[in-house]
mmCIF file of C-alpha atoms in Angstrom:
data_model
loop_
_atom_site.group_PDB
_atom_site.id
_atom_site.type_symbol
_atom_site.label_atom_id
_atom_site.label_comp_id
_atom_site.label_asym_id
_atom_site.label_seq_id
_atom_site.Cartn_x
_atom_site.Cartn_y
_atom_site.Cartn_z
ATOM 1 C CA MET E 1 -34.108 105.603 -202.099
ATOM 2 C CA THR E 2 -36.999 107.568 -203.589
ATOM 3 C CA ILE E 3 -38.313 110.461 -201.506
ATOM 4 C CA LYS E 4 -42.099 110.645 -201.311
ATOM 5 C CA LEU E 5 -43.428 114.204 -201.441
ATOM 6 C CA ASN E 6 -47.161 113.576 -201.026
ATOM 7 C CA LYS E 7 -47.013 113.846 -197.251
ATOM 8 C CA ILE E 8 -44.883 115.252 -194.461
ATOM 9 C CA ILE E 9 -44.431 113.598 -191.079
ATOM 10 C CA VAL E 10 -44.471 116.145 -188.260
ATOM 11 C CA ILE E 11 -42.724 115.024 -185.075
ATOM 12 C CA ASP E 12 -43.012 116.531 -181.608
ATOM 13 C CA ILE E 13 -41.285 114.836 -178.700
ATOM 14 C CA GLU E 14 -41.600 115.153 -174.967
ATOM 15 C CA ALA E 15 -38.596 114.266 -172.837
ATOM 16 C CA THR E 16 -37.832 113.772 -169.182
ATOM 17 C CA CYS E 17 -37.079 117.123 -167.593
ATOM 18 C CA TRP E 18 -36.457 118.767 -164.268
ATOM 19 C CA GLU E 19 -36.998 122.235 -162.884
ATOM 20 C CA LYS E 20 -33.247 122.793 -162.671
ATOM 21 C CA TYR E 21 -30.820 119.911 -163.206
ATOM 22 C CA PRO E 22 -31.265 116.162 -163.581
ATOM 23 C CA PRO E 23 -30.549 114.059 -160.512
ATOM 24 C CA PRO E 24 -27.183 112.284 -160.464
ATOM 25 C CA GLU E 25 -26.892 109.533 -163.079
ATOM 26 C CA GLN E 26 -30.074 110.589 -164.904
ATOM 27 C CA GLU E 27 -30.305 112.233 -168.328
ATOM 28 C CA SER E 28 -33.045 113.765 -170.431
ATOM 29 C CA GLU E 29 -34.529 111.207 -172.797
ATOM 30 C CA ILE E 30 -37.511 110.896 -175.108
ATOM 31 C CA ILE E 31 -40.689 109.683 -173.382
ATOM 32 C CA GLU E 32 -43.290 110.537 -176.026
ATOM 33 C CA ILE E 33 -43.177 110.824 -179.805
ATOM 34 C CA GLY E 34 -46.070 112.761 -181.257
ATOM 35 C CA ILE E 35 -46.702 112.109 -184.937
ATOM 36 C CA CYS E 36 -48.873 114.029 -187.370
ATOM 37 C CA ILE E 37 -49.197 113.288 -191.059
ATOM 38 C CA VAL E 38 -49.756 116.364 -193.230
ATOM 39 C CA ASP E 39 -51.273 115.684 -196.641
ATOM 40 C CA VAL E 40 -49.358 118.009 -198.976
ATOM 41 C CA ALA E 41 -52.086 118.245 -201.645
ATOM 42 C CA LEU E 42 -54.756 119.071 -199.043
ATOM 43 C CA ALA E 43 -52.295 121.225 -197.025
ATOM 44 C CA LYS E 44 -53.690 119.966 -193.737
ATOM 45 C CA PRO E 45 -53.083 117.361 -191.052
ATOM 46 C CA VAL E 46 -54.942 114.098 -191.614
ATOM 47 C CA GLU E 47 -53.651 111.661 -188.985
ATOM 48 C CA LYS E 48 -52.006 111.719 -185.579
ATOM 49 C CA GLU E 49 -50.571 109.292 -183.066
ATOM 50 C CA SER E 50 -48.695 109.402 -179.801
ATOM 51 C CA ILE E 51 -46.090 106.782 -178.970
ATOM 52 C CA LEU E 52 -45.115 106.500 -175.318
ATOM 53 C CA VAL E 53 -41.471 105.547 -174.847
ATOM 54 C CA ARG E 54 -40.265 103.814 -171.700
ATOM 55 C CA PRO E 55 -37.328 105.740 -170.212
ATOM 56 C CA GLU E 56 -34.197 103.734 -169.450
ATOM 57 C CA ARG E 57 -31.907 106.338 -167.910
ATOM 58 C CA SER E 58 -34.254 108.639 -165.998
ATOM 59 C CA GLN E 59 -37.445 108.910 -163.990
ATOM 60 C CA ILE E 60 -40.398 111.243 -164.506
ATOM 61 C CA SER E 61 -40.075 114.212 -162.152
ATOM 62 C CA GLU E 62 -42.991 116.078 -160.615
ATOM 63 C CA PHE E 63 -42.016 119.057 -162.785
ATOM 64 C CA CYS E 64 -42.165 116.868 -165.915
ATOM 65 C CA THR E 65 -45.632 115.593 -164.990
ATOM 66 C CA GLN E 66 -46.851 119.152 -164.383
ATOM 67 C CA LEU E 67 -45.536 120.219 -167.800
ATOM 68 C CA THR E 68 -46.559 117.215 -169.910
ATOM 69 C CA THR E 69 -49.245 115.461 -167.786
ATOM 70 C CA LEU E 70 -47.241 112.236 -168.276
ATOM 71 C CA THR E 71 -46.650 110.058 -165.218
ATOM 72 C CA GLN E 72 -44.077 107.382 -164.504
ATOM 73 C CA ALA E 73 -46.829 104.725 -164.576
ATOM 74 C CA GLN E 74 -47.909 105.823 -168.057
ATOM 75 C CA VAL E 75 -44.451 105.823 -169.634
ATOM 76 C CA ASP E 76 -43.531 102.548 -167.929
ATOM 77 C CA LYS E 77 -46.189 100.978 -170.211
ATOM 78 C CA GLY E 78 -44.516 102.458 -173.291
ATOM 79 C CA ILE E 79 -42.280 100.725 -175.808
ATOM 80 C CA THR E 80 -38.487 100.948 -175.977
ATOM 81 C CA PHE E 81 -36.804 103.764 -177.890
ATOM 82 C CA ASP E 82 -35.466 101.209 -180.395
ATOM 83 C CA GLU E 83 -38.997 99.845 -180.983
ATOM 84 C CA ALA E 84 -40.330 103.387 -181.431
ATOM 85 C CA CYS E 85 -37.679 104.164 -184.064
ATOM 86 C CA LEU E 86 -38.526 100.947 -185.931
ATOM 87 C CA LYS E 87 -42.230 101.837 -185.819
ATOM 88 C CA LEU E 88 -41.477 105.255 -187.346
ATOM 89 C CA GLN E 89 -39.611 103.564 -190.192
ATOM 90 C CA LYS E 90 -42.106 100.758 -190.858
ATOM 91 C CA LYS E 91 -45.501 102.365 -190.236
ATOM 92 C CA TYR E 92 -44.693 105.944 -191.287
ATOM 93 C CA GLU E 93 -41.893 105.373 -193.839
ATOM 94 C CA SER E 94 -39.882 108.008 -191.983
ATOM 95 C CA LEU E 95 -36.736 107.400 -194.038
ATOM 96 C CA GLN E 96 -38.531 108.177 -197.335
ATOM 97 C CA ILE E 97 -40.674 111.127 -196.231
ATOM 98 C CA VAL E 98 -39.746 114.729 -195.531
ATOM 99 C CA TRP E 99 -40.124 115.310 -191.822
ATOM 100 C CA ALA E 100 -40.707 118.443 -189.804
ATOM 101 C CA SER E 101 -40.573 119.698 -186.229
ATOM 102 C CA TRP E 102 -40.963 122.969 -184.349
ATOM 103 C CA GLY E 103 -37.367 124.131 -183.982
ATOM 104 C CA GLY E 104 -34.262 121.982 -183.756
ATOM 105 C CA TYR E 105 -34.820 120.409 -180.322
ATOM 106 C CA ASP E 106 -36.632 117.295 -181.560
ATOM 107 C CA LYS E 107 -34.040 116.632 -184.278
ATOM 108 C CA ASN E 108 -31.163 117.155 -181.840
ATOM 109 C CA MET E 109 -32.714 114.869 -179.203
ATOM 110 C CA PHE E 110 -33.234 112.088 -181.758
ATOM 111 C CA GLU E 111 -29.655 112.419 -183.032
ATOM 112 C CA LYS E 112 -28.233 112.436 -179.496
ATOM 113 C CA GLN E 113 -30.328 109.529 -178.233
ATOM 114 C CA CYS E 114 -29.749 107.394 -181.329
ATOM 115 C CA LEU E 115 -26.004 107.947 -181.010
ATOM 116 C CA SER E 116 -25.896 107.179 -177.282
ATOM 117 C CA ARG E 117 -28.029 104.018 -177.661
ATOM 118 C CA GLY E 118 -26.552 102.711 -180.904
ATOM 119 C CA VAL E 119 -29.975 102.919 -182.579
ATOM 120 C CA LYS E 120 -30.373 103.650 -186.290
ATOM 121 C CA TYR E 121 -31.560 107.226 -186.864
ATOM 122 C CA PRO E 122 -35.175 106.822 -188.079
ATOM 123 C CA PHE E 123 -35.368 109.835 -190.415
ATOM 124 C CA GLY E 124 -33.986 110.870 -193.777
ATOM 125 C CA ILE E 125 -31.901 113.995 -194.296
ATOM 126 C CA ARG E 126 -34.793 116.219 -195.417
ATOM 127 C CA HIS E 127 -36.009 118.123 -192.360
ATOM 128 C CA ILE E 128 -38.181 121.247 -192.170
ATOM 129 C CA ASN E 129 -37.718 123.512 -189.161
ATOM 130 C CA VAL E 130 -41.276 124.897 -189.067
ATOM 131 C CA LYS E 131 -40.434 127.405 -186.319
ATOM 132 C CA ASN E 132 -37.749 128.983 -188.486
ATOM 133 C CA LEU E 133 -39.836 128.785 -191.657
ATOM 134 C CA PHE E 134 -42.816 130.436 -189.931
ATOM 135 C CA ALA E 135 -40.667 133.374 -188.776
ATOM 136 C CA LEU E 136 -39.179 133.808 -192.265
ATOM 137 C CA VAL E 137 -42.510 133.598 -194.134
ATOM 138 C CA HIS E 138 -44.110 136.109 -191.760
ATOM 139 C CA ALA E 139 -41.036 138.392 -191.670
ATOM 140 C CA LEU E 140 -40.875 138.221 -187.889
ATOM 141 C CA PRO E 141 -37.856 139.736 -186.122
ATOM 142 C CA LYS E 142 -37.370 136.464 -184.196
ATOM 143 C CA GLU E 143 -38.800 132.972 -183.915
ATOM 144 C CA VAL E 144 -41.881 132.475 -181.736
ATOM 145 C CA GLY E 145 -43.308 129.528 -179.828
ATOM 146 C CA MET E 146 -45.904 127.246 -181.359
ATOM 147 C CA ALA E 147 -48.760 128.638 -179.227
ATOM 148 C CA ASN E 148 -47.885 132.203 -180.322
ATOM 149 C CA ALA E 149 -47.714 131.143 -183.967
ATOM 150 C CA LEU E 150 -51.214 129.674 -183.682
ATOM 151 C CA LYS E 151 -52.456 132.964 -182.191
ATOM 152 C CA LEU E 152 -50.853 134.952 -185.017
ATOM 153 C CA LEU E 153 -52.694 132.721 -187.505
ATOM 154 C CA ASP E 154 -55.943 132.902 -185.491
ATOM 155 C CA ILE E 155 -55.971 129.113 -185.155
ATOM 156 C CA PRO E 156 -57.116 127.625 -181.836
ATOM 157 C CA LEU E 157 -54.696 125.339 -180.018
ATOM 158 C CA GLU E 158 -56.224 121.852 -179.982
ATOM 159 C CA GLY E 159 -55.606 119.348 -177.213
ATOM 160 C CA THR E 160 -53.077 119.595 -174.411
ATOM 161 C CA HIS E 161 -50.004 121.761 -174.917
ATOM 162 C CA HIS E 162 -46.785 119.808 -174.251
ATOM 163 C CA ARG E 163 -48.292 116.486 -175.260
ATOM 164 C CA GLY E 164 -46.552 115.089 -178.302
ATOM 165 C CA GLY E 165 -49.530 114.044 -180.426
ATOM 166 C CA ASP E 166 -51.460 117.256 -179.789
ATOM 167 C CA ASP E 167 -48.452 119.506 -180.388
ATOM 168 C CA ALA E 168 -47.575 117.610 -183.590
ATOM 169 C CA TRP E 169 -51.168 118.116 -184.790
ATOM 170 C CA ASN E 170 -51.016 121.853 -184.048
ATOM 171 C CA ILE E 171 -47.659 122.148 -185.819
ATOM 172 C CA GLY E 172 -49.248 120.276 -188.731
ATOM 173 C CA LYS E 173 -51.970 122.939 -188.915
ATOM 174 C CA ILE E 174 -49.326 125.684 -189.012
ATOM 175 C CA LEU E 175 -47.363 123.833 -191.700
ATOM 176 C CA GLY E 176 -50.561 123.418 -193.724
ATOM 177 C CA LYS E 177 -51.119 127.197 -193.623
ATOM 178 C CA LEU E 178 -47.529 127.787 -194.746
ATOM 179 C CA LEU E 179 -48.013 125.383 -197.663
ATOM 180 C CA LEU E 180 -51.172 127.234 -198.717
ATOM 181 C CA GLN E 181 -49.444 130.619 -198.406
ATOM 182 C CA SER E 182 -46.611 129.442 -200.653
ATOM 183 C CA ARG E 183 -49.123 128.360 -203.305
ATOM 184 C CA ILE E 184 -50.781 131.773 -203.277
ATOM 185 C CA ILE E 185 -47.398 133.497 -203.646
ATOM 186 C CA ASN E 186 -46.416 131.169 -206.511
ATOM 187 C CA LYS E 187 -49.674 131.943 -208.383
ATOM 188 C CA GLU E 188 -49.014 135.671 -208.072
ATOM 189 C CA VAL E 189 -45.480 135.418 -209.486
#
Protein backbone atom coordinates (compact mmCIF):
# COMPACT_ATOMS: atom_id res chain seq x y z
CA MET A 1 0.00 0.00 0.00
CA THR A 2 1.43 3.35 -1.07
CA ILE A 3 1.47 6.08 1.58
CA LYS A 4 0.30 9.47 0.33
CA LEU A 5 2.30 12.36 1.78
CA ASN A 6 0.46 15.32 0.24
CA LYS A 7 -1.94 15.63 3.15
CA ILE A 8 -2.31 14.70 6.80
CA ILE A 9 -5.60 13.76 8.44
CA VAL A 10 -5.91 15.27 11.91
CA ILE A 11 -8.32 13.46 14.23
CA ASP A 12 -9.83 14.72 17.47
CA ILE A 13 -12.43 12.63 19.25
CA GLU A 14 -14.91 13.35 21.98
CA ALA A 15 -16.05 10.48 24.17
CA THR A 16 -18.68 9.87 26.80
CA CYS A 17 -17.37 10.99 30.16
CA TRP A 18 -18.41 11.52 33.74
CA GLU A 19 -17.28 13.80 36.52
CA LYS A 20 -15.92 10.84 38.47
CA TYR A 21 -16.68 7.28 37.37
CA PRO A 22 -19.00 5.79 34.77
CA PRO A 23 -22.28 4.38 36.03
CA PRO A 24 -22.44 0.59 36.36
CA GLU A 25 -22.33 -1.22 33.01
CA GLN A 26 -21.35 1.91 31.07
CA GLU A 27 -17.97 2.65 29.48
CA SER A 28 -16.35 5.61 27.78
CA GLU A 29 -16.83 5.45 24.03
CA ILE A 30 -16.34 7.70 21.02
CA ILE A 31 -19.30 10.00 20.31
CA GLU A 32 -17.70 12.46 17.89
CA ILE A 33 -14.85 12.21 15.39
CA GLY A 34 -13.47 15.55 14.34
CA ILE A 35 -11.53 15.49 11.08
CA CYS A 36 -9.25 18.12 9.59
CA ILE A 37 -7.27 17.74 6.40
CA VAL A 38 -3.93 19.57 6.41
CA ASP A 39 -2.47 20.27 2.98
CA VAL A 40 1.25 19.57 3.41
CA ALA A 41 2.43 21.84 0.56
CA LEU A 42 0.34 24.77 1.85
CA ALA A 43 1.10 23.86 5.50
CA LYS A 44 -2.43 24.71 6.58
CA PRO A 45 -5.81 23.11 7.23
CA VAL A 46 -8.11 23.08 4.21
CA GLU A 47 -11.13 20.97 5.19
CA LYS A 48 -12.96 19.84 8.31
CA GLU A 49 -15.84 17.60 9.27
CA SER A 50 -17.47 16.29 12.40
CA ILE A 51 -18.96 12.81 12.51
CA LEU A 52 -21.38 12.12 15.34
CA VAL A 53 -21.21 8.53 16.56
CA ARG A 54 -24.16 6.88 18.28
CA PRO A 55 -23.04 5.40 21.62
CA GLU A 56 -23.92 1.76 22.23
CA ARG A 57 -22.59 1.17 25.74
CA SER A 58 -23.14 4.49 27.51
CA GLN A 59 -25.33 7.55 27.85
CA ILE A 60 -24.35 11.22 27.67
CA SER A 61 -23.96 12.59 31.20
CA GLU A 62 -24.70 16.16 32.23
CA PHE A 63 -20.95 16.60 32.78
CA CYS A 64 -20.25 15.40 29.22
CA THR A 65 -22.78 17.86 27.78
CA GLN A 66 -21.26 20.71 29.79
CA LEU A 67 -17.79 19.83 28.48
CA THR A 68 -18.59 19.07 24.83
CA THR A 69 -22.03 20.70 24.28
CA LEU A 70 -23.18 17.34 22.86
CA THR A 71 -26.54 16.00 24.02
CA GLN A 72 -27.99 12.51 23.99
CA ALA A 73 -30.52 13.59 21.32
CA GLN A 74 -27.71 14.79 19.04
CA VAL A 75 -25.56 11.66 19.28
CA ASP A 76 -28.60 9.39 18.96
CA LYS A 77 -28.85 10.74 15.38
CA GLY A 78 -25.23 9.77 14.69
CA ILE A 79 -23.93 6.78 12.77
CA THR A 80 -22.51 3.59 14.27
CA PHE A 81 -18.83 3.36 15.19
CA ASP A 82 -18.35 0.74 12.45
CA GLU A 83 -19.91 3.09 9.85
CA ALA A 84 -17.70 5.95 11.05
CA CYS A 85 -14.55 3.82 10.66
CA LEU A 86 -15.61 2.83 7.13
CA LYS A 87 -16.24 6.49 6.27
CA LEU A 88 -12.72 7.39 7.45
CA GLN A 89 -11.28 4.72 5.17
CA LYS A 90 -13.41 5.45 2.09
CA LYS A 91 -13.83 9.23 2.13
CA TYR A 92 -10.52 10.21 3.77
CA GLU A 93 -8.27 7.30 2.71
CA SER A 94 -7.22 6.99 6.35
CA LEU A 95 -5.23 3.80 5.77
CA GLN A 96 -2.98 5.48 3.15
CA ILE A 97 -2.48 8.88 4.81
CA VAL A 98 -0.34 9.90 7.75
CA TRP A 99 -2.65 10.81 10.59
CA ALA A 100 -2.19 13.01 13.62
CA SER A 101 -3.81 13.80 16.95
CA TRP A 102 -3.11 15.90 20.03
CA GLY A 103 -1.51 13.38 22.38
CA GLY A 104 -2.11 9.65 22.52
CA TYR A 105 -5.70 9.63 23.85
CA ASP A 106 -7.42 9.57 20.45
CA LYS A 107 -5.17 6.78 19.14
CA ASN A 108 -5.64 4.74 22.32
CA MET A 109 -9.44 5.17 22.28
CA PHE A 110 -9.63 4.05 18.64
CA GLU A 111 -7.44 1.01 19.33
CA LYS A 112 -9.45 0.06 22.42
CA GLN A 113 -12.86 0.55 20.82
CA CYS A 114 -11.92 -1.25 17.60
CA LEU A 115 -10.64 -4.20 19.62
CA SER A 116 -13.70 -4.37 21.89
CA ARG A 117 -16.15 -4.11 18.95
CA GLY A 118 -14.29 -6.29 16.46
CA VAL A 119 -14.04 -3.35 14.03
CA LYS A 120 -11.11 -2.94 11.65
CA TYR A 121 -8.74 -0.20 12.83
CA PRO A 122 -9.27 2.64 10.31
CA PHE A 123 -5.74 4.10 10.31
CA GLY A 124 -2.31 3.15 9.04
CA ILE A 125 0.72 2.83 11.30
CA ARG A 126 2.07 6.34 10.64
CA HIS A 127 0.81 8.58 13.45
CA ILE A 128 2.05 12.01 14.54
CA ASN A 129 1.58 12.97 18.18
CA VAL A 130 1.33 16.74 17.65
CA LYS A 131 1.31 17.46 21.40
CA ASN A 132 4.66 15.74 21.81
CA LEU A 133 6.10 17.20 18.61
CA PHE A 134 5.07 20.73 19.63
CA ALA A 135 6.84 20.40 23.00
CA LEU A 136 10.00 19.05 21.34
CA VAL A 137 10.14 21.68 18.57
CA HIS A 138 9.64 24.49 21.09
CA ALA A 139 12.00 22.96 23.68
CA LEU A 140 9.31 23.04 26.35
CA PRO A 141 10.00 21.30 29.68
CA LYS A 142 6.68 19.43 29.35
CA GLU A 143 3.77 18.97 26.97
CA VAL A 144 0.99 21.57 27.03
CA GLY A 145 -2.69 21.51 26.13
CA MET A 146 -3.91 22.52 22.70
CA ALA A 147 -5.35 25.85 23.91
CA ASN A 148 -2.00 26.76 25.53
CA ALA A 149 -0.11 25.80 22.37
CA LEU A 150 -2.34 28.13 20.35
CA LYS A 151 -1.61 30.95 22.83
CA LEU A 152 2.14 30.31 22.59
CA LEU A 153 1.85 30.61 18.80
CA ASP A 154 -0.42 33.68 19.06
CA ILE A 155 -3.13 31.87 17.10
CA PRO A 156 -6.76 32.39 18.17
CA LEU A 157 -8.77 29.31 19.10
CA GLU A 158 -11.53 28.93 16.51
CA GLY A 159 -14.90 27.38 17.28
CA THR A 160 -15.91 25.53 20.43
CA HIS A 161 -13.21 23.89 22.52
CA HIS A 162 -13.96 20.19 23.14
CA ARG A 163 -15.88 19.79 19.90
CA GLY A 164 -14.15 17.35 17.61
CA GLY A 165 -14.26 19.25 14.31
CA ASP A 166 -13.20 22.55 15.86
CA ASP A 167 -10.40 21.00 17.92
CA ALA A 168 -9.15 19.05 14.88
CA TRP A 169 -9.08 22.32 12.90
CA ASN A 170 -7.12 24.09 15.65
CA ILE A 171 -4.67 21.18 15.87
CA GLY A 172 -4.35 21.41 12.08
CA LYS A 173 -3.32 25.06 12.42
CA ILE A 174 -0.66 24.11 14.98
CA LEU A 175 0.60 21.28 12.76
CA GLY A 176 0.76 23.69 9.81
CA LYS A 177 2.98 26.04 11.85
CA LEU A 178 5.24 23.13 12.80
CA LEU A 179 5.56 22.14 9.13
CA LEU A 180 6.53 25.70 8.21
CA GLN A 181 9.05 25.89 11.06
CA SER A 182 10.70 22.68 9.89
CA ARG A 183 11.07 24.11 6.38
CA ILE A 184 12.77 27.23 7.72
CA ILE A 185 15.18 25.12 9.79
CA ASN A 186 15.96 22.89 6.78
CA LYS A 187 16.77 25.95 4.60
CA GLU A 188 19.18 27.23 7.24
CA VAL A 189 21.08 23.93 7.47
